[in-house]
Amino acid sequence: ATGSAAAGSAAAASAGSAGSVAASSGAASAGSASGGKSGSASSSSSSKFEEPVFPESYPRTGRMLLLVALVGMIIGAGLFAYLGYAETGNKLLHVLSALLTCVAAISYLALYSGQGVGFKTESAPAGGLELHPILWARWLELVITAPLISLCIGILGRADFGACAGLLGNAAFMMGCWMVGAFMEGVKKYVWWVGGLLFLVLLAIQMAMLIGNSKNMLTEAASQTVQMLVGLQLVCNLVYAVVFVLGAEGIGWLSFTVQIGLYVFTDLISKVGGGAALLLSGQIPLEGERGALLGSHNSVGPSSSRYV
């Protein structure tokens, strides 16, 4: 018996990983014999839900996409800061644009370095349970940046303070609902998703009203810029909603790499592309012009006399 055990040990040592698998299998069998079926199930469950370590567990392409997003946000923040430095008039939109891209850059830096990633368990299509990775740092960033983007559009459209507060609130609650839903399981996650969708509808209604007012108050070029930015942001928010359902937060049909790619592509268009279109449009409100957070002389409609 002693010779047989020694021979088995030598074979396991020379067989490498296969021997390791066999040894662990033998240990599991011994545990099952001594502890019964419950011990075997516990061992299987603990190994199945062993959380991967990031950034090592990122798909290679997925991590490269996070790096692209990080560099893109840094370039965008630098561009917006430079445009604000060169601007001699109202710099509020430059500051907000630079701020929100800086927040996004911090989020992607955290994700690239392996932080800001959580997990939840979901039922697998073939039965049993599986782990879904959740990029919570990105959802936290969207709770901050989506309202700022809406505020920028409101300021460009010369919305009053109340309208801007509505844009801020609807965007924040929309992303907040989706962030909470991302960590929910089963039907609960879709309840939060529908809640975020309702706030998206309210946001779309407010932005449609903003477009209507801009046609009456602004030049044709300024009104077209507002329409373009509103359409861009609504489409990006719809992409977030769809990826929520198809990605790891929802049914998990999308691969982790594809989900990261869609998020990165949409974020760069929404924040860097939208910010560049806004600041380079030549339609920045003048210093002292009436509208949200501004105050005094250009006409923006009959109701604006309240802010004189």
PDB file of N, CA and C in Angstrom, residues 32 47 64 82 87 103 107 157 160 165 168 189 194 196 206-207 222 233 238 242 263 265 269 282 287 291 301:
ATOM      1  N   SER A  32     -16.499  13.615  -0.002  1.00  0.00           N
ATOM      2  CA  SER A  32     -17.867  13.125  -0.171  1.00  0.00           C
ATOM      3  C   SER A  32     -18.099  11.889   0.670  1.00  0.00           C
ATOM      4  N   SER A  47     -16.303  26.422  -5.531  1.00  0.00           N
ATOM      5  CA  SER A  47     -15.406  26.577  -6.644  1.00  0.00           C
ATOM      6  C   SER A  47     -16.109  27.237  -7.818  1.00  0.00           C
ATOM      7  N   MET A  64      -8.283  46.656 -23.757  1.00  0.00           N
ATOM      8  CA  MET A  64      -7.780  47.653 -24.694  1.00  0.00           C
ATOM      9  C   MET A  64      -8.840  48.710 -24.977  1.00  0.00           C
ATOM     10  N   TYR A  82      -8.836  73.718 -22.792  1.00  0.00           N
ATOM     11  CA  TYR A  82      -8.146  74.688 -23.648  1.00  0.00           C
ATOM     12  C   TYR A  82      -9.139  75.669 -24.273  1.00  0.00           C
ATOM     13  N   GLU A  87     -11.542  81.082 -24.351  1.00  0.00           N
ATOM     14  CA  GLU A  87     -12.808  81.817 -24.413  1.00  0.00           C
ATOM     15  C   GLU A  87     -12.744  83.051 -23.520  1.00  0.00           C
ATOM     16  N   VAL A 103     -14.617  63.234 -14.961  1.00  0.00           N
ATOM     17  CA  VAL A 103     -15.279  62.200 -14.171  1.00  0.00           C
ATOM     18  C   VAL A 103     -15.280  60.870 -14.923  1.00  0.00           C
ATOM     19  N   SER A 107     -13.434  57.227 -14.000  1.00  0.00           N
ATOM     20  CA  SER A 107     -14.169  55.960 -13.999  1.00  0.00           C
ATOM     21  C   SER A 107     -13.459  54.904 -14.839  1.00  0.00           C
ATOM     22  N   GLY A 157     -29.973  75.830 -24.939  1.00  0.00           N
ATOM     23  CA  GLY A 157     -31.313  76.168 -25.406  1.00  0.00           C
ATOM     24  C   GLY A 157     -31.948  77.311 -24.640  1.00  0.00           C
ATOM     25  N   ASP A 160     -34.992  78.042 -18.678  1.00  0.00           N
ATOM     26  CA  ASP A 160     -34.970  78.724 -17.389  1.00  0.00           C
ATOM     27  C   ASP A 160     -34.530  77.756 -16.290  1.00  0.00           C
ATOM     28  N   ALA A 165     -33.639  72.335 -13.873  1.00  0.00           N
ATOM     29  CA  ALA A 165     -33.762  71.451 -12.710  1.00  0.00           C
ATOM     30  C   ALA A 165     -34.477  70.167 -13.101  1.00  0.00           C
ATOM     31  N   LEU A 168     -32.025  67.989 -15.099  1.00  0.00           N
ATOM     32  CA  LEU A 168     -31.066  67.381 -14.175  1.00  0.00           C
ATOM     33  C   LEU A 168     -31.692  66.208 -13.417  1.00  0.00           C
ATOM     34  N   LYS A 189     -34.773  43.402 -11.431  1.00  0.00           N
ATOM     35  CA  LYS A 189     -33.920  44.259 -12.255  1.00  0.00           C
ATOM     36  C   LYS A 189     -34.721  44.928 -13.368  1.00  0.00           C
ATOM     37  N   VAL A 194     -37.506  49.475 -16.039  1.00  0.00           N
ATOM     38  CA  VAL A 194     -38.708  50.181 -16.502  1.00  0.00           C
ATOM     39  C   VAL A 194     -38.811  51.549 -15.835  1.00  0.00           C
ATOM     40  N   GLY A 196     -36.298  53.447 -14.892  1.00  0.00           N
ATOM     41  CA  GLY A 196     -35.373  54.319 -15.614  1.00  0.00           C
ATOM     42  C   GLY A 196     -35.907  54.707 -16.972  1.00  0.00           C
ATOM     43  N   GLN A 206     -39.289  66.696 -22.053  1.00  0.00           N
ATOM     44  CA  GLN A 206     -38.722  68.007 -21.714  1.00  0.00           C
ATOM     45  C   GLN A 206     -37.804  68.525 -22.820  1.00  0.00           C
ATOM     46  N   MET A 207     -37.007  67.638 -23.388  1.00  0.00           N
ATOM     47  CA  MET A 207     -36.100  68.071 -24.452  1.00  0.00           C
ATOM     48  C   MET A 207     -36.870  68.431 -25.722  1.00  0.00           C
ATOM     49  N   ALA A 222     -28.517  78.105 -34.132  1.00  0.00           N
ATOM     50  CA  ALA A 222     -28.504  77.697 -32.727  1.00  0.00           C
ATOM     51  C   ALA A 222     -29.571  76.651 -32.457  1.00  0.00           C
ATOM     52  N   GLN A 233     -28.092  62.726 -27.611  1.00  0.00           N
ATOM     53  CA  GLN A 233     -28.141  62.236 -26.236  1.00  0.00           C
ATOM     54  C   GLN A 233     -29.274  61.243 -26.023  1.00  0.00           C
ATOM     55  N   LEU A 238     -30.809  55.550 -25.145  1.00  0.00           N
ATOM     56  CA  LEU A 238     -31.502  54.344 -25.602  1.00  0.00           C
ATOM     57  C   LEU A 238     -30.525  53.174 -25.755  1.00  0.00           C
ATOM     58  N   VAL A 242     -30.790  49.483 -23.970  1.00  0.00           N
ATOM     59  CA  VAL A 242     -30.789  48.216 -24.702  1.00  0.00           C
ATOM     60  C   VAL A 242     -29.649  47.319 -24.227  1.00  0.00           C
ATOM     61  N   TYR A 263     -20.415  50.228 -24.696  1.00  0.00           N
ATOM     62  CA  TYR A 263     -20.371  51.293 -23.688  1.00  0.00           C
ATOM     63  C   TYR A 263     -19.309  52.338 -24.039  1.00  0.00           C
ATOM     64  N   PHE A 265     -17.906  53.048 -27.028  1.00  0.00           N
ATOM     65  CA  PHE A 265     -18.277  53.774 -28.238  1.00  0.00           C
ATOM     66  C   PHE A 265     -19.351  54.823 -27.941  1.00  0.00           C
ATOM     67  N   ILE A 269     -18.936  59.084 -27.983  1.00  0.00           N
ATOM     68  CA  ILE A 269     -19.806  59.910 -28.827  1.00  0.00           C
ATOM     69  C   ILE A 269     -20.594  60.903 -27.978  1.00  0.00           C
ATOM     70  N   GLY A 282     -20.231  77.679 -32.006  1.00  0.00           N
ATOM     71  CA  GLY A 282     -20.334  79.134 -32.097  1.00  0.00           C
ATOM     72  C   GLY A 282     -21.643  79.672 -31.557  1.00  0.00           C
ATOM     73  N   GLU A 287     -22.183  86.292 -22.119  1.00  0.00           N
ATOM     74  CA  GLU A 287     -22.125  86.628 -20.699  1.00  0.00           C
ATOM     75  C   GLU A 287     -23.278  87.560 -20.367  1.00  0.00           C
ATOM     76  N   GLY A 291     -31.402  83.108 -19.337  1.00  0.00           N
ATOM     77  CA  GLY A 291     -31.517  81.670 -19.489  1.00  0.00           C
ATOM     78  C   GLY A 291     -31.098  81.001 -18.199  1.00  0.00           C
ATOM     79  N   GLY A 301     -38.182  85.036 -24.784  1.00  0.00           N
ATOM     80  CA  GLY A 301     -39.602  84.716 -24.735  1.00  0.00           C
ATOM     81  C   GLY A 301     -40.315  85.515 -23.665  1.00  0.00           C
TER      82      GLY A 301
END
